[in-house]
mmCIF file of C-alpha atoms and ligand atoms in Angstrom:
data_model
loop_
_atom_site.group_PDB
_atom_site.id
_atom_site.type_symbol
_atom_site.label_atom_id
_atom_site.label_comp_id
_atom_site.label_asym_id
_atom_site.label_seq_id
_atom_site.Cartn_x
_atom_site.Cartn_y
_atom_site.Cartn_z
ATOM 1 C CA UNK M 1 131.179 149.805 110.922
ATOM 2 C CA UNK M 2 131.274 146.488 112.701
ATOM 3 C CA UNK M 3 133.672 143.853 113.020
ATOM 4 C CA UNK M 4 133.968 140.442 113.129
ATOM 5 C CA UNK M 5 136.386 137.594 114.980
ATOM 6 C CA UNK M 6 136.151 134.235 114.616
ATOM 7 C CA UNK M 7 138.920 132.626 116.433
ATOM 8 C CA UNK M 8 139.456 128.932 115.621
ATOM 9 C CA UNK M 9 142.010 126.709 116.894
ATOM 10 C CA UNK M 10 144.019 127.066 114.139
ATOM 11 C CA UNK M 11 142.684 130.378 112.528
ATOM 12 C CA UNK M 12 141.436 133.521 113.024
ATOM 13 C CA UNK M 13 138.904 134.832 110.809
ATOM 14 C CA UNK M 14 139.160 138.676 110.721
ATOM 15 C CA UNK M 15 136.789 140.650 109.290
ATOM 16 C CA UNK M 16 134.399 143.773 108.795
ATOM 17 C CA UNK M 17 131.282 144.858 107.332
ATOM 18 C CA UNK M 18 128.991 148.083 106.884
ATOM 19 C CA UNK M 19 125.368 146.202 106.949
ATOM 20 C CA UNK M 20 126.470 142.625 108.603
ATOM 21 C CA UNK M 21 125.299 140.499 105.809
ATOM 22 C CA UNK M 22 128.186 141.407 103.368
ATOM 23 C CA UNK M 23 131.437 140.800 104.333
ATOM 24 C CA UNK M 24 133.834 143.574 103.183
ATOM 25 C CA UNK M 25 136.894 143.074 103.780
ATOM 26 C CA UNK M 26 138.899 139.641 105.423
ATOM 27 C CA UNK M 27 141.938 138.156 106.070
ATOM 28 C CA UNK M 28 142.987 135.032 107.818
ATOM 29 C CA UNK M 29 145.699 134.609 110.731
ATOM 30 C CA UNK M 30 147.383 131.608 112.020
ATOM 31 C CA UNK M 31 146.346 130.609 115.460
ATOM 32 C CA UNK M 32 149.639 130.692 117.499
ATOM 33 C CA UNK M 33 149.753 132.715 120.891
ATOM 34 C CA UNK M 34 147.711 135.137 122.550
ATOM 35 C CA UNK M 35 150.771 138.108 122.240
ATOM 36 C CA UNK M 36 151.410 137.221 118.945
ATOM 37 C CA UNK M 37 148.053 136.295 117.433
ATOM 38 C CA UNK M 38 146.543 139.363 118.796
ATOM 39 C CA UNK M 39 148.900 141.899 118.105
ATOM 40 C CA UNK M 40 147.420 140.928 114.382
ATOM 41 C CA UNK M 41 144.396 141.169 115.504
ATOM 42 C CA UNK M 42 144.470 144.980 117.269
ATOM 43 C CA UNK M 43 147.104 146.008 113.662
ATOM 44 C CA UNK M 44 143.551 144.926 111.687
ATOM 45 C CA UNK M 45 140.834 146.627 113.592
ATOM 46 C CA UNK M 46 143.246 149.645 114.424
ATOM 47 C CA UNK M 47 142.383 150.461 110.529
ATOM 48 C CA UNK M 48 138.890 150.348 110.767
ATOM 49 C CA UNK M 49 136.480 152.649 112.360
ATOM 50 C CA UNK M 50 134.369 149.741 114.292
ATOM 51 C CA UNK M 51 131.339 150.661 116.714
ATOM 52 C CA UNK M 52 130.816 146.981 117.118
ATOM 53 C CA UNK M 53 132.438 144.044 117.358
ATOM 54 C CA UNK M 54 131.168 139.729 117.366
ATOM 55 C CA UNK M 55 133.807 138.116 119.545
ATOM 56 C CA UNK M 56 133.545 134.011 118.519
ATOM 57 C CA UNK M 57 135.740 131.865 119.964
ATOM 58 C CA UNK M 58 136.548 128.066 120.252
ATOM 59 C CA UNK M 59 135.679 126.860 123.751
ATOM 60 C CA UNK M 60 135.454 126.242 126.302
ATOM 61 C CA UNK M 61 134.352 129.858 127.020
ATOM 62 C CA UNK M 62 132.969 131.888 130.217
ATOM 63 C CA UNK M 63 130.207 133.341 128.943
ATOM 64 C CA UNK M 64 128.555 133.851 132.311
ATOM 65 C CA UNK M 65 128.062 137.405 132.395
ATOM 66 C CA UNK M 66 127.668 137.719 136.400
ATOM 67 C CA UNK M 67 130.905 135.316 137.032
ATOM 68 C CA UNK M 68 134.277 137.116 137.492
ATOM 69 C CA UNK M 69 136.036 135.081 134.624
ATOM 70 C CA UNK M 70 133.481 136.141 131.872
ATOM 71 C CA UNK M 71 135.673 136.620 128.467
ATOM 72 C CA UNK M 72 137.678 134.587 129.450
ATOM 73 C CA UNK M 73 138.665 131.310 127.137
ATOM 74 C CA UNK M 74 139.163 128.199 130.282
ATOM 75 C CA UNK M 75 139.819 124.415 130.057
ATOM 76 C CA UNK M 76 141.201 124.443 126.439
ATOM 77 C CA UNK M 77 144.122 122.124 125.690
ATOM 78 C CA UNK M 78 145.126 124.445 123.327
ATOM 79 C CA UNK M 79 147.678 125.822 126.573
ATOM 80 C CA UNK M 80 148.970 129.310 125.749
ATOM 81 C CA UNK M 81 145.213 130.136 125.743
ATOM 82 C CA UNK M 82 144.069 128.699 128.790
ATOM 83 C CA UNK M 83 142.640 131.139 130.742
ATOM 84 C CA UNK M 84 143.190 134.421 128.421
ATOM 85 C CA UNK M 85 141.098 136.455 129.163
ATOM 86 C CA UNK M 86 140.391 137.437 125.023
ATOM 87 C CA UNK M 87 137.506 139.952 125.897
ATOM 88 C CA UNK M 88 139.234 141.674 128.485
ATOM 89 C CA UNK M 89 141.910 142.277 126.426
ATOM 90 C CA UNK M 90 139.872 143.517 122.969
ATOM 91 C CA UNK M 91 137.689 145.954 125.264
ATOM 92 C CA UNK M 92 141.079 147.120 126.953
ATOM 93 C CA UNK M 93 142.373 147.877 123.538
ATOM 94 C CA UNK M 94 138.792 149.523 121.642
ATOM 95 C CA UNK M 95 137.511 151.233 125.306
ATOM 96 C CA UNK M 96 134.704 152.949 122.922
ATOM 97 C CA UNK M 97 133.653 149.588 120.948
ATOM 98 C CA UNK M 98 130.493 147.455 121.985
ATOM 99 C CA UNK M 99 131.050 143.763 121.699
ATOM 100 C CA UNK M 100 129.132 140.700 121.488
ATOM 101 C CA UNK M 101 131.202 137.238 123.057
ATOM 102 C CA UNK M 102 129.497 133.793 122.077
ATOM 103 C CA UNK M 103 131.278 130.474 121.163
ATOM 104 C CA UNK M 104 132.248 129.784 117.219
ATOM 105 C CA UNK M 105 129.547 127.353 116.907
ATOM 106 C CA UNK M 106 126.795 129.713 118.143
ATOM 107 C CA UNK M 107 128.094 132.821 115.856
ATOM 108 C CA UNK M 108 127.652 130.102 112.623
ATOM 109 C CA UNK M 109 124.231 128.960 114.219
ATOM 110 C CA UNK M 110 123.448 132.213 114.664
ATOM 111 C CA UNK M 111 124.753 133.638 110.566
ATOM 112 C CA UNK M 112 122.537 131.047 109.485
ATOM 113 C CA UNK M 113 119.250 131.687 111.539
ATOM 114 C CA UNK M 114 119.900 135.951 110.000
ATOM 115 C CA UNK M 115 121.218 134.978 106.397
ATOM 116 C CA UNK M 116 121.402 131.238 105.982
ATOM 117 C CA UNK M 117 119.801 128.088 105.578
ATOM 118 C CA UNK M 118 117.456 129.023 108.821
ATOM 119 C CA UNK M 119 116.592 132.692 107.811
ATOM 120 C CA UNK M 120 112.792 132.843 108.496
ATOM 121 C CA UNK M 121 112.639 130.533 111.583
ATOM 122 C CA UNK M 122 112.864 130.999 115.033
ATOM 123 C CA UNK M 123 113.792 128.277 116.559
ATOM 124 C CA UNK M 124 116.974 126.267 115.146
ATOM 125 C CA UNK M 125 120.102 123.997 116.333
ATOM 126 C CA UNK M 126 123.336 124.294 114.084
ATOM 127 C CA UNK M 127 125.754 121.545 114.313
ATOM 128 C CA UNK M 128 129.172 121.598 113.311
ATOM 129 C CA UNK M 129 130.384 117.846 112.495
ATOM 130 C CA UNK M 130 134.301 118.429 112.143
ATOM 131 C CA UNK M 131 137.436 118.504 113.922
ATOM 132 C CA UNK M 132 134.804 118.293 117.091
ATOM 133 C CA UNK M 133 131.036 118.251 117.342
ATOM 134 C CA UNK M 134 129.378 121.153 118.719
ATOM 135 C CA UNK M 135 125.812 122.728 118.353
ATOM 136 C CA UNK M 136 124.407 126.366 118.327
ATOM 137 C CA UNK M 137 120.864 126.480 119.447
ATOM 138 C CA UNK M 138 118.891 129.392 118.471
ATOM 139 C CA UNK M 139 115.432 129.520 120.923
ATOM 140 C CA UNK M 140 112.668 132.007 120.132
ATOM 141 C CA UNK M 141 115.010 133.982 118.472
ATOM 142 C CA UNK M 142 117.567 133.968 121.143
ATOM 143 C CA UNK M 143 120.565 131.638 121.391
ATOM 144 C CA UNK M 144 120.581 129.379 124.485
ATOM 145 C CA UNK M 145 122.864 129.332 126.989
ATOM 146 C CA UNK M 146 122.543 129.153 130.340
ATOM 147 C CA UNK M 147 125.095 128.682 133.280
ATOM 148 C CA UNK M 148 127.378 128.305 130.318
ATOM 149 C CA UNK M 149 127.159 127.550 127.058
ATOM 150 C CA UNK M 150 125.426 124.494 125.861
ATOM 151 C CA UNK M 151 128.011 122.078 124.923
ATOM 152 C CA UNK M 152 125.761 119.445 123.032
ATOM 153 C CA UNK M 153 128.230 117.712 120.692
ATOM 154 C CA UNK M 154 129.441 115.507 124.030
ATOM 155 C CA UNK M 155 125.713 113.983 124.308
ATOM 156 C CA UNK M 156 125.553 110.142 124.750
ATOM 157 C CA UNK M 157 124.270 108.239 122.140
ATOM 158 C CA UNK M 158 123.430 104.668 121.777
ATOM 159 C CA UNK M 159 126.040 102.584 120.206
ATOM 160 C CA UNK M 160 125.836 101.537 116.854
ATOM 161 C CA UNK M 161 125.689 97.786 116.165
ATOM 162 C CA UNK M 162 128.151 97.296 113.261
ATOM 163 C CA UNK M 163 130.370 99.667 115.700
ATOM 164 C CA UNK M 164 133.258 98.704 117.710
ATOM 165 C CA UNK M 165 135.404 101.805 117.613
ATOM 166 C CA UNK M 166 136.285 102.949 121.442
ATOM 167 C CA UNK M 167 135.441 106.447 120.890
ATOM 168 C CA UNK M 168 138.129 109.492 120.880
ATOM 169 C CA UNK M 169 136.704 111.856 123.077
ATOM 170 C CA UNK M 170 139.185 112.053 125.923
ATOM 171 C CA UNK M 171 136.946 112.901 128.393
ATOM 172 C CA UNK M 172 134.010 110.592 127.444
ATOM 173 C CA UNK M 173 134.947 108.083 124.898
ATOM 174 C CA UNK M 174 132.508 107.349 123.166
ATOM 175 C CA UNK M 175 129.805 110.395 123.502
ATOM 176 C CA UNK M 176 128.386 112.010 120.046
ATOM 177 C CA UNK M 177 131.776 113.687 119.353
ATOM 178 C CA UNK M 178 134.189 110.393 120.166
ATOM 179 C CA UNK M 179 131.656 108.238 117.942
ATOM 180 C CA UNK M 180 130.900 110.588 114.954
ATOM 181 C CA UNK M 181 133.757 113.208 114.382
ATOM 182 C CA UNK M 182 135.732 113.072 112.035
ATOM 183 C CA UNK M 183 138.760 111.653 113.493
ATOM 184 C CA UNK M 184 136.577 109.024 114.695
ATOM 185 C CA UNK M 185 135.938 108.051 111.053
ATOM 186 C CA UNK M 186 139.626 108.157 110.695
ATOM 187 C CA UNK M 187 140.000 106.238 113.251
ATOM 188 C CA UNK M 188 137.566 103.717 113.136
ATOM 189 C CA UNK M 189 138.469 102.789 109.095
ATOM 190 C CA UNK M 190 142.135 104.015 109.287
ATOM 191 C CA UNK M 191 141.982 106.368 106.149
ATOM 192 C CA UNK M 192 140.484 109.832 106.200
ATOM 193 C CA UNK M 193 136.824 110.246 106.157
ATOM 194 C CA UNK M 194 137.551 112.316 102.492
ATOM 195 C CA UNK M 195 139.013 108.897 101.143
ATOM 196 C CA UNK M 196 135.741 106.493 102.429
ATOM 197 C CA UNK M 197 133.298 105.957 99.159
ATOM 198 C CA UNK M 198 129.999 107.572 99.149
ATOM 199 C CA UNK M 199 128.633 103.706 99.366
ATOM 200 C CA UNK M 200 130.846 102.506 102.298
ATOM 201 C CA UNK M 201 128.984 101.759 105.743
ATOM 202 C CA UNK M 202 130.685 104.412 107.299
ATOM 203 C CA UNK M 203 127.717 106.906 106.343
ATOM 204 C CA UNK M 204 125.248 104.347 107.710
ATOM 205 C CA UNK M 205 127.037 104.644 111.057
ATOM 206 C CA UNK M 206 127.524 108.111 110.372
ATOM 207 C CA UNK M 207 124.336 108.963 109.683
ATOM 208 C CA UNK M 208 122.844 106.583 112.754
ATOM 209 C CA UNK M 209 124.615 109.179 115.062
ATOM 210 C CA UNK M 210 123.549 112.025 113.600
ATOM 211 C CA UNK M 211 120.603 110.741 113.197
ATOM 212 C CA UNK M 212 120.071 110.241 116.830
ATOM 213 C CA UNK M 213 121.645 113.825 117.755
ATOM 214 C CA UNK M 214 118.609 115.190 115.814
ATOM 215 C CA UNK M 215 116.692 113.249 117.911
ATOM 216 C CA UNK M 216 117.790 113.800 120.841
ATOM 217 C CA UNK M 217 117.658 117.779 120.341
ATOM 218 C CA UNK M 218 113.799 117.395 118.843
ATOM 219 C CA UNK M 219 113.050 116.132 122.198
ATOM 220 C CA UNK M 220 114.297 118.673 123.999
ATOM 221 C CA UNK M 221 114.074 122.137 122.213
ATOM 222 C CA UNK M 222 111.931 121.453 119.337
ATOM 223 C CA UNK M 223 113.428 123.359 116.701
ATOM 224 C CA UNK M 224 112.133 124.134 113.629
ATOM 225 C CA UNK M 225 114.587 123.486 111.691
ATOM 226 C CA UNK M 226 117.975 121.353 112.328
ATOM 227 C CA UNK M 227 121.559 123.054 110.041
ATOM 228 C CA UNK M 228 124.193 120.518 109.441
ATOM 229 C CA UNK M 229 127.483 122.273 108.736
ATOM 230 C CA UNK M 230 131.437 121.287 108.988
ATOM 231 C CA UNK M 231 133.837 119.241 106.973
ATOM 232 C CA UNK M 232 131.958 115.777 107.334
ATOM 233 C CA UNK M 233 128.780 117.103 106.508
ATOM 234 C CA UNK M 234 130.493 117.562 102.744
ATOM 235 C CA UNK M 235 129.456 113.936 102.121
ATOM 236 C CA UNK M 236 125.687 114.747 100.514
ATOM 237 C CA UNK M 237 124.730 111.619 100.838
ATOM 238 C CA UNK M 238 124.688 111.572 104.927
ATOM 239 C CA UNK M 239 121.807 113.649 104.459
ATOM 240 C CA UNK M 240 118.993 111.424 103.233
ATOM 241 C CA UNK M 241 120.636 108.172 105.576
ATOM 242 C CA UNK M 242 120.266 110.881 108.424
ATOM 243 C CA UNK M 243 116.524 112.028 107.827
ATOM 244 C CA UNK M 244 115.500 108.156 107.340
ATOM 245 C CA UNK M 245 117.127 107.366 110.562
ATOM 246 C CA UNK M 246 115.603 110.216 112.492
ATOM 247 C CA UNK M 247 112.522 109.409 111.203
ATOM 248 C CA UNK M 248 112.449 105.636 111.845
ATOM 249 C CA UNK M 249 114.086 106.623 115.519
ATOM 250 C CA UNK M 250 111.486 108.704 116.384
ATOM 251 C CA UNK M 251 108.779 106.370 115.566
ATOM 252 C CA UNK M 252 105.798 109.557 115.152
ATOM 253 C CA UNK M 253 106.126 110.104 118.534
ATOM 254 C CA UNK M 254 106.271 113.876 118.102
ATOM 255 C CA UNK M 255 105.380 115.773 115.658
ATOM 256 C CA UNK M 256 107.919 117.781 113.179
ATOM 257 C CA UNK M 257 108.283 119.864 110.075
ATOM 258 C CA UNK M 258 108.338 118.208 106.751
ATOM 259 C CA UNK M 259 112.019 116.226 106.808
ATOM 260 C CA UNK M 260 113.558 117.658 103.499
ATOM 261 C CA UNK M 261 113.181 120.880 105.516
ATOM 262 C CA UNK M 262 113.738 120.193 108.418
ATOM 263 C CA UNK M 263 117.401 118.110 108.194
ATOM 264 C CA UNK M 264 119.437 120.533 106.106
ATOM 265 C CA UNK M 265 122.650 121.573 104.598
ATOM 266 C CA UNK M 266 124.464 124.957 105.830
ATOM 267 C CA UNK M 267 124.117 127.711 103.087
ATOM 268 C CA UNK M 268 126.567 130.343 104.121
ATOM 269 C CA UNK M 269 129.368 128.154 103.967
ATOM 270 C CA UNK M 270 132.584 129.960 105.337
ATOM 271 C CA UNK M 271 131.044 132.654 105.825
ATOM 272 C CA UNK M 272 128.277 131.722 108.522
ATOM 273 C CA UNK M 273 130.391 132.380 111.770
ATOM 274 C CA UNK M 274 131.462 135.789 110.516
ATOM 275 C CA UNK M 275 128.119 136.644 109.602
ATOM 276 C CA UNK M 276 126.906 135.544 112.542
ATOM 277 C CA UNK M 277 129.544 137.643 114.590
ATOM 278 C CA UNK M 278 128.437 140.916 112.818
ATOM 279 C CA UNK M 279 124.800 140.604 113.526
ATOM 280 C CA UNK M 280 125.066 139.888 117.049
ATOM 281 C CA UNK M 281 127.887 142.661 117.592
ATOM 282 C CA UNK M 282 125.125 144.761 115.529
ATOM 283 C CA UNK M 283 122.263 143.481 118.064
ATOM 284 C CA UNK M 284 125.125 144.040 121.175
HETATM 285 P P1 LIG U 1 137.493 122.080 111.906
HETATM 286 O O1 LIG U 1 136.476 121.229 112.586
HETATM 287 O O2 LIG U 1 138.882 121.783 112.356
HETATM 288 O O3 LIG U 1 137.168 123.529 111.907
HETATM 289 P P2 LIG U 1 136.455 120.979 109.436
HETATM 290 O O4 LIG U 1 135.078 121.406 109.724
HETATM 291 O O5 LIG U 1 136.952 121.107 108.031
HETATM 292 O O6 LIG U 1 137.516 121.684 110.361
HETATM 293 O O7 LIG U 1 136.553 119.451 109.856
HETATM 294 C C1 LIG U 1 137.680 118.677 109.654
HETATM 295 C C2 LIG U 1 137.266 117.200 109.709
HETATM 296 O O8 LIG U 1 136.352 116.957 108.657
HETATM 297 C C3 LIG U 1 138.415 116.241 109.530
HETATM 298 O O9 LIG U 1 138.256 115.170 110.448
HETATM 299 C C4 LIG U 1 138.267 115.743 108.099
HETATM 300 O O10 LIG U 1 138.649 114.387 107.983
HETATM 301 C C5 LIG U 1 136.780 115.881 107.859
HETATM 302 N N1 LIG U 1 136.502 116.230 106.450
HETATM 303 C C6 LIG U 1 136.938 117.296 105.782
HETATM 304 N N2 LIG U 1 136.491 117.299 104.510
HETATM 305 C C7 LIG U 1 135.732 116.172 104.386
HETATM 306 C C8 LIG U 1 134.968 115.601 103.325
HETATM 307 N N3 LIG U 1 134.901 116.171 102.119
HETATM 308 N N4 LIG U 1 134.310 114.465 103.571
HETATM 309 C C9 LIG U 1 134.374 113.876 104.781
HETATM 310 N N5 LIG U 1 135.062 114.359 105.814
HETATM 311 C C10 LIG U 1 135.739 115.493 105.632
HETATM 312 ZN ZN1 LIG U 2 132.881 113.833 124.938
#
């Protein structure tokens, strides 16, 4: 049987599976320590006979397999967790399980390259437009990550015009995530991005961003195929304003897949980072 974790800032996702692509049983935990949180954790999985397990966590993670703090969460602000070491701890308690340790935006990139909106392609970068920005990049099959893990929602981009927000992003300002986020919506209109009407210019700018994101990651690792995921991304009409501003952006200079399918939606939903957990703790 395998098992998945998906540990978000403010929930854990908890969950197991017999093939990886159904999801059999689940159950949600609040986010609040690493003695308490996980002492839910080890009461769920003690029920279940697991072989394998997808370990995805918010970041930033050591995933540096030949560095002595690999498992470990670091620099989070989130401060009981900085620097638990949450692999450690799950291999301490299942000695006998294998296990798979990515970040919570590569498991979803990953669910959706097996089951989702990228099944069928090789090469594909997830983004996650919420809370945060981040992006899962799936290369030849493989997600990237080098040193560490790629950490592509803090790119630069060029400043919007009609823009005079400062950015959020406390270490940057305004990088990707302090310009396009959704607090930065918030922010820069001073109601929640949920409230803005589909027609309002905060799409355009939106969509400029995002728009420029794709971009910027067709330049580099030439996907085939670019998944949009994440609260914002509920707004359906960011995805036409994106494709038209990639495509003006990009001016022909390289060549890339037909746009309808090559800017798209998420399909798994809720279930993509779970997913995603199972079939790399299956692949582990
Ligand atoms: P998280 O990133 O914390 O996991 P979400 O992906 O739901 O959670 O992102 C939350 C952000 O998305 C908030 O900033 C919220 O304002 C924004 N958001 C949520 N739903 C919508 C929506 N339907 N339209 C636009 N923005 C939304
Ligand atoms: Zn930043």
């Amino acid at each position: 049987m395998l098992g998945a974790i998906e540990a978000g800032g403010t929930k854990f996702v908890l969950a197991v599976s017999e093939d990886g692509l159904t999801v059999e049983h689940r159950v949600s935990i609040k986010t609040t320590t690493p003695e308490e949180t996980m002492a839910q954790v080890f009461a769920y999985f003690d029920k279940y006979p697991v072989t394998a397990l997808g370990l995805a966590s918010f970041g930033p993670l050591n995933v540096n397999v030949r560095s002595k703090g690999y498992g470990s969460i670091t620099n989070t602000p989130k401060l009981p967790w900085r620097h638990y070491d949450i692999l450690g701890d799950m291999k301490a308690h299942y000695p006998d399980v294998r296990f798979a340790f990515t970040t919570d935006v590569n498991a979803a990139a990953y669910g959706e390259l097996k089951a989702g909106a990228a099944k069928g392609v090789q090469d594909v970068v997830y983004w996650t437009v919420g809370t945060g920005i981040g992006a899962g990049i799936v290369s030849n099959g493989k997600l990237l990550q080098g040193y560490s893990h790629p950490e592509a929602g803090h790119m630069l981009v060029r400043r919007d015009p009609r823009d005079e927000f400062a950015g959020f992003c406390p270490y940057h300002h305004d990088c990707l995530e302090g310009l396009a986020a959704g607090p930065a919506i918030e922010q820069r209109f001073g109601k929640p991005a949920i409230e803005l009407a589909p027609d309002h210019v905060a799409w355009e700018i939106e969509g400029n961003y995002l728009a420029q994101a794709c971009m910027n990651v067709t330049l580099t690792v030439a996907p085939e195929r670019i998944v949009f995921g994440g609260g914002v991304m509920h707004q359906p009409q960011l995805f036409p304003m994106i494709r038209e501003a990639f495509k003006e952006k990009i001016a022909d200079y390289v060549e890339y897949p037909a746009l309808d399918d090559y800017i798209v939606p998420i399909a798994l939903k809720d279930d993509a980072g779970v997913i995603g957990a199972f079939m790399l703790a299956k692949e582990a």
